[in-house]
Amino acid sequence: RFGAREVNDILTGTTRVSEVETPLPKNTLPLHCVQPMQDVFAEVAQVGAVTADKDGNALTRVSNSCDFCKLIMGSDEGRAACNESWRKLVSQEKTSPEFTTCHAGLQYARARIEVQGELIAILIAGQFYVQEPDTQEEKERIQALAQKYRISEDLLLQASKQISALDDRKVSQISGWLERVASTFEQISSERVNLMGRLRQIAEMSALNQ
């Protein structure tokens, strides 16, 4: 219905096409690619990681989650509190990762994932301490969490012993990795949007020539 040269020009970006503002598709972020990359990042960095949308809702499974956070998120109220913590990360003004304390007392940060200047998701890493917590403070915090989210205090206390305390060097390293992985997600998503746009143009040309 149209020449091979025309198709090649579109695919290589040679043909000039009038710019039309179209909203990004909902499936801009290819989760089937993101999940395994996120899994590897979390395992190598030895942190928990999740990718959330711009409303703070998880788009992926939590990678390398510690038992403490698994217990928290196993409760409906605890999961809602985690979602609210992720939502607060979305609204942070700084573009670079900035570690802060979540509702359960652990550290976490996010890197923005943007396509064509639009925020589509955030990559979150955390589930650790930046210094060893005070024993009494930690015990009281865990008691409060257990009561609030109706979790076994003994199980939560036992799980808390597995939470790592990372030094400044490690935290800085994780921040850098977080941004690099998020940047990779951006590149993959941008390529996906460009390809879908080119295929849409071909479909439109096909319809016009029918």
mmCIF file of C-alpha atoms in Angstrom:
data_model
loop_
_atom_site.group_PDB
_atom_site.id
_atom_site.type_symbol
_atom_site.label_atom_id
_atom_site.label_comp_id
_atom_site.label_asym_id
_atom_site.label_seq_id
_atom_site.Cartn_x
_atom_site.Cartn_y
_atom_site.Cartn_z
ATOM 1 C CA ARG A 1 0.000 0.000 0.000
ATOM 2 C CA PHE A 2 3.062 2.239 0.234
ATOM 3 C CA GLY A 3 6.649 1.974 -0.918
ATOM 4 C CA ALA A 4 9.445 0.320 1.047
ATOM 5 C CA ARG A 5 11.440 3.563 0.911
ATOM 6 C CA GLU A 6 8.599 5.432 2.669
ATOM 7 C CA VAL A 7 8.478 2.853 5.441
ATOM 8 C CA ASN A 8 12.256 2.945 5.838
ATOM 9 C CA ASP A 9 12.230 6.760 6.003
ATOM 10 C CA ILE A 10 9.683 6.668 8.829
ATOM 11 C CA LEU A 11 11.550 4.003 10.787
ATOM 12 C CA THR A 12 14.858 5.846 10.447
ATOM 13 C CA GLY A 13 13.336 9.223 11.246
ATOM 14 C CA THR A 14 14.217 10.694 7.824
ATOM 15 C CA THR A 15 10.682 11.741 6.933
ATOM 16 C CA ARG A 16 9.450 14.942 8.523
ATOM 17 C CA VAL A 17 6.154 14.382 10.256
ATOM 18 C CA SER A 18 4.124 17.214 11.754
ATOM 19 C CA GLU A 19 4.483 17.253 15.509
ATOM 20 C CA VAL A 20 1.247 16.298 17.231
ATOM 21 C CA GLU A 21 0.897 16.370 20.983
ATOM 22 C CA THR A 22 -0.283 12.930 22.042
ATOM 23 C CA PRO A 23 -0.501 11.677 25.634
ATOM 24 C CA LEU A 24 1.922 8.985 26.678
ATOM 25 C CA PRO A 25 0.354 5.502 26.564
ATOM 26 C CA LYS A 26 -0.436 3.837 29.891
ATOM 27 C CA ASN A 27 1.971 1.008 29.131
ATOM 28 C CA THR A 28 4.924 3.344 28.521
ATOM 29 C CA LEU A 29 7.013 1.546 31.152
ATOM 30 C CA PRO A 30 7.641 -2.055 29.984
ATOM 31 C CA LEU A 31 7.221 -3.887 33.290
ATOM 32 C CA HIS A 32 8.329 -7.216 31.806
ATOM 33 C CA CYS A 33 11.770 -5.594 31.326
ATOM 34 C CA VAL A 34 11.736 -3.485 34.478
ATOM 35 C CA GLN A 35 11.025 -6.310 36.957
ATOM 36 C CA PRO A 36 14.106 -8.488 36.248
ATOM 37 C CA MET A 37 16.394 -5.436 36.117
ATOM 38 C CA GLN A 38 14.967 -4.208 39.402
ATOM 39 C CA ASP A 39 15.492 -7.673 40.900
ATOM 40 C CA VAL A 40 19.172 -7.667 39.932
ATOM 41 C CA PHE A 41 19.701 -4.116 41.215
ATOM 42 C CA ALA A 42 18.113 -4.935 44.584
ATOM 43 C CA GLU A 43 20.155 -8.110 45.003
ATOM 44 C CA VAL A 44 23.465 -6.471 44.066
ATOM 45 C CA ALA A 45 22.818 -3.373 46.194
ATOM 46 C CA GLN A 46 21.438 -5.532 49.027
ATOM 47 C CA VAL A 47 18.359 -3.364 49.465
ATOM 48 C CA GLY A 48 14.635 -3.694 48.904
ATOM 49 C CA ALA A 49 13.362 -2.085 45.697
ATOM 50 C CA VAL A 50 10.052 -1.375 44.015
ATOM 51 C CA THR A 51 8.844 0.711 41.078
ATOM 52 C CA ALA A 52 5.747 2.805 41.757
ATOM 53 C CA ASP A 53 3.538 5.019 39.622
ATOM 54 C CA LYS A 54 3.258 8.779 40.131
ATOM 55 C CA ASP A 55 0.519 8.193 42.716
ATOM 56 C CA GLY A 56 2.780 5.984 44.802
ATOM 57 C CA ASN A 57 1.122 2.677 43.871
ATOM 58 C CA ALA A 58 3.409 -0.289 43.232
ATOM 59 C CA LEU A 59 3.796 -1.291 39.592
ATOM 60 C CA THR A 60 6.192 -4.173 40.303
ATOM 61 C CA ARG A 61 6.722 -6.786 42.965
ATOM 62 C CA VAL A 62 9.012 -5.654 45.778
ATOM 63 C CA SER A 63 12.463 -7.046 45.041
ATOM 64 C CA ASN A 64 14.690 -8.501 47.771
ATOM 65 C CA SER A 65 12.329 -7.424 50.541
ATOM 66 C CA CYS A 66 13.514 -8.046 54.104
ATOM 67 C CA ASP A 67 11.336 -10.173 56.409
ATOM 68 C CA PHE A 68 10.550 -7.108 58.541
ATOM 69 C CA CYS A 69 8.957 -5.286 55.603
ATOM 70 C CA LYS A 70 7.237 -8.453 54.409
ATOM 71 C CA LEU A 71 5.469 -8.661 57.765
ATOM 72 C CA ILE A 72 4.485 -4.989 57.604
ATOM 73 C CA MET A 73 3.176 -5.255 54.041
ATOM 74 C CA GLY A 74 1.378 -8.488 54.900
ATOM 75 C CA SER A 75 -1.072 -6.343 56.848
ATOM 76 C CA ASP A 76 -3.637 -4.295 54.916
ATOM 77 C CA GLU A 77 -3.006 -1.306 57.192
ATOM 78 C CA GLY A 78 0.758 -1.739 56.922
ATOM 79 C CA ARG A 79 0.613 -1.972 53.141
ATOM 80 C CA ALA A 80 -1.472 1.210 53.020
ATOM 81 C CA ALA A 81 1.111 2.967 55.197
ATOM 82 C CA CYS A 82 3.892 1.848 52.841
ATOM 83 C CA ASN A 83 1.921 3.191 49.864
ATOM 84 C CA GLU A 84 1.532 6.508 51.652
ATOM 85 C CA SER A 85 5.288 6.643 52.302
ATOM 86 C CA TRP A 86 5.930 5.978 48.599
ATOM 87 C CA ARG A 87 3.416 8.689 47.698
ATOM 88 C CA LYS A 88 5.389 11.197 49.773
ATOM 89 C CA LEU A 89 8.519 10.318 47.808
ATOM 90 C CA VAL A 90 6.758 11.300 44.577
ATOM 91 C CA SER A 91 6.130 14.801 45.918
ATOM 92 C CA GLN A 92 9.752 15.450 46.951
ATOM 93 C CA GLU A 93 11.062 18.602 45.283
ATOM 94 C CA LYS A 94 14.656 17.467 44.804
ATOM 95 C CA THR A 95 15.309 15.576 41.586
ATOM 96 C CA SER A 96 18.218 13.557 43.023
ATOM 97 C CA PRO A 97 17.691 10.703 45.514
ATOM 98 C CA GLU A 98 17.393 11.838 49.122
ATOM 99 C CA PHE A 99 17.153 9.181 51.816
ATOM 100 C CA THR A 100 14.471 9.709 54.430
ATOM 101 C CA THR A 101 12.731 7.697 57.153
ATOM 102 C CA CYS A 102 9.625 5.689 56.310
ATOM 103 C CA HIS A 103 6.647 5.087 58.601
ATOM 104 C CA ALA A 104 8.305 1.934 59.973
ATOM 105 C CA GLY A 105 11.582 3.698 60.842
ATOM 106 C CA LEU A 106 13.717 2.451 57.933
ATOM 107 C CA GLN A 107 15.563 4.494 55.309
ATOM 108 C CA TYR A 108 14.503 4.748 51.681
ATOM 109 C CA ALA A 109 14.833 7.035 48.641
ATOM 110 C CA ARG A 110 13.601 7.350 45.079
ATOM 111 C CA ALA A 111 14.823 8.228 41.609
ATOM 112 C CA ARG A 112 12.459 9.787 39.090
ATOM 113 C CA ILE A 113 11.632 8.030 35.803
ATOM 114 C CA GLU A 114 10.634 10.578 33.164
ATOM 115 C CA VAL A 115 9.733 10.318 29.483
ATOM 116 C CA GLN A 116 9.441 13.421 27.303
ATOM 117 C CA GLY A 117 9.660 15.548 30.429
ATOM 118 C CA GLU A 118 6.734 13.783 32.089
ATOM 119 C CA LEU A 119 7.064 11.804 35.324
ATOM 120 C CA ILE A 120 5.752 8.295 34.691
ATOM 121 C CA ALA A 121 7.089 6.391 37.724
ATOM 122 C CA ILE A 122 9.664 6.316 40.508
ATOM 123 C CA LEU A 123 12.212 3.655 41.440
ATOM 124 C CA ILE A 124 12.437 3.216 45.208
ATOM 125 C CA ALA A 125 15.247 1.612 47.204
ATOM 126 C CA GLY A 126 15.490 1.170 50.950
ATOM 127 C CA GLN A 127 14.712 -1.129 53.897
ATOM 128 C CA PHE A 128 17.858 -0.418 55.929
ATOM 129 C CA TYR A 129 19.243 1.794 58.729
ATOM 130 C CA VAL A 130 21.935 4.418 58.278
ATOM 131 C CA GLN A 131 23.139 3.735 61.813
ATOM 132 C CA GLU A 132 22.468 1.138 64.441
ATOM 133 C CA PRO A 133 19.203 2.078 66.206
ATOM 134 C CA ASP A 134 18.966 2.601 69.942
ATOM 135 C CA THR A 135 17.873 -0.715 71.453
ATOM 136 C CA GLN A 136 15.124 0.733 73.652
ATOM 137 C CA GLU A 137 13.833 3.050 70.912
ATOM 138 C CA GLU A 138 13.691 0.182 68.440
ATOM 139 C CA LYS A 139 11.857 -2.056 70.901
ATOM 140 C CA GLU A 140 9.225 0.612 71.592
ATOM 141 C CA ARG A 141 8.827 1.354 67.874
ATOM 142 C CA ILE A 142 8.346 -2.330 67.056
ATOM 143 C CA GLN A 143 5.792 -2.703 69.841
ATOM 144 C CA ALA A 144 3.836 0.231 68.421
ATOM 145 C CA LEU A 145 4.024 -1.147 64.862
ATOM 146 C CA ALA A 146 2.914 -4.602 65.991
ATOM 147 C CA GLN A 147 -0.128 -3.184 67.784
ATOM 148 C CA LYS A 148 -1.009 -0.755 64.987
ATOM 149 C CA TYR A 149 -0.828 -3.327 62.197
ATOM 150 C CA ARG A 150 -1.885 -6.352 64.273
ATOM 151 C CA ILE A 151 1.358 -8.262 63.715
ATOM 152 C CA SER A 152 3.080 -10.649 66.103
ATOM 153 C CA GLU A 153 5.530 -8.562 68.133
ATOM 154 C CA ASP A 154 7.878 -11.527 68.546
ATOM 155 C CA LEU A 155 8.003 -12.159 64.783
ATOM 156 C CA LEU A 156 8.554 -8.469 64.041
ATOM 157 C CA LEU A 157 11.292 -8.197 66.656
ATOM 158 C CA GLN A 158 13.030 -11.292 65.304
ATOM 159 C CA ALA A 159 12.814 -9.978 61.741
ATOM 160 C CA SER A 160 14.242 -6.598 62.790
ATOM 161 C CA LYS A 161 17.535 -8.284 63.679
ATOM 162 C CA GLN A 162 18.131 -8.925 59.965
ATOM 163 C CA ILE A 163 17.884 -5.234 58.977
ATOM 164 C CA SER A 164 21.262 -3.933 57.811
ATOM 165 C CA ALA A 165 22.860 -0.692 58.994
ATOM 166 C CA LEU A 166 24.768 0.851 56.089
ATOM 167 C CA ASP A 167 27.569 3.399 56.295
ATOM 168 C CA ASP A 168 27.682 6.709 54.410
ATOM 169 C CA ARG A 169 29.812 5.277 51.614
ATOM 170 C CA LYS A 170 27.330 2.492 50.917
ATOM 171 C CA VAL A 171 24.364 4.869 51.038
ATOM 172 C CA SER A 172 26.069 7.191 48.548
ATOM 173 C CA GLN A 173 26.828 4.232 46.310
ATOM 174 C CA ILE A 174 23.200 3.108 46.377
ATOM 175 C CA SER A 175 22.064 6.628 45.436
ATOM 176 C CA GLY A 176 24.270 6.524 42.346
ATOM 177 C CA TRP A 177 23.069 3.065 41.344
ATOM 178 C CA LEU A 178 19.458 4.118 41.899
ATOM 179 C CA GLU A 179 19.784 7.007 39.448
ATOM 180 C CA ARG A 180 21.579 4.886 36.854
ATOM 181 C CA VAL A 181 18.935 2.141 36.936
ATOM 182 C CA ALA A 182 16.140 4.728 36.742
ATOM 183 C CA SER A 183 17.927 6.321 33.770
ATOM 184 C CA THR A 184 18.012 2.922 32.063
ATOM 185 C CA PHE A 185 14.264 2.569 32.633
ATOM 186 C CA GLU A 186 13.820 5.998 31.048
ATOM 187 C CA GLN A 187 15.798 5.006 27.959
ATOM 188 C CA ILE A 188 13.857 1.770 27.525
ATOM 189 C CA SER A 189 10.551 3.597 27.943
ATOM 190 C CA SER A 190 11.541 6.365 25.499
ATOM 191 C CA GLU A 191 12.528 3.812 22.865
ATOM 192 C CA ARG A 192 9.199 2.049 23.393
ATOM 193 C CA VAL A 193 7.253 5.307 22.954
ATOM 194 C CA ASN A 194 9.198 6.209 19.804
ATOM 195 C CA LEU A 195 8.619 2.776 18.290
ATOM 196 C CA MET A 196 4.914 2.855 19.091
ATOM 197 C CA GLY A 197 4.700 6.326 17.565
ATOM 198 C CA ARG A 198 6.343 5.168 14.350
ATOM 199 C CA LEU A 199 4.056 2.158 14.119
ATOM 200 C CA ARG A 200 1.076 4.466 14.635
ATOM 201 C CA GLN A 201 2.277 6.644 11.771
ATOM 202 C CA ILE A 202 2.540 3.604 9.502
ATOM 203 C CA ALA A 203 -0.980 2.559 10.467
ATOM 204 C CA GLU A 204 -2.277 6.058 9.683
ATOM 205 C CA MET A 205 -0.545 6.048 6.297
ATOM 206 C CA SER A 206 -2.048 2.652 5.567
ATOM 207 C CA ALA A 207 -5.544 3.940 6.339
ATOM 208 C CA LEU A 208 -5.061 6.980 4.127
ATOM 209 C CA ASN A 209 -3.988 4.837 1.177
ATOM 210 C CA GLN A 210 -6.885 2.399 1.418
#
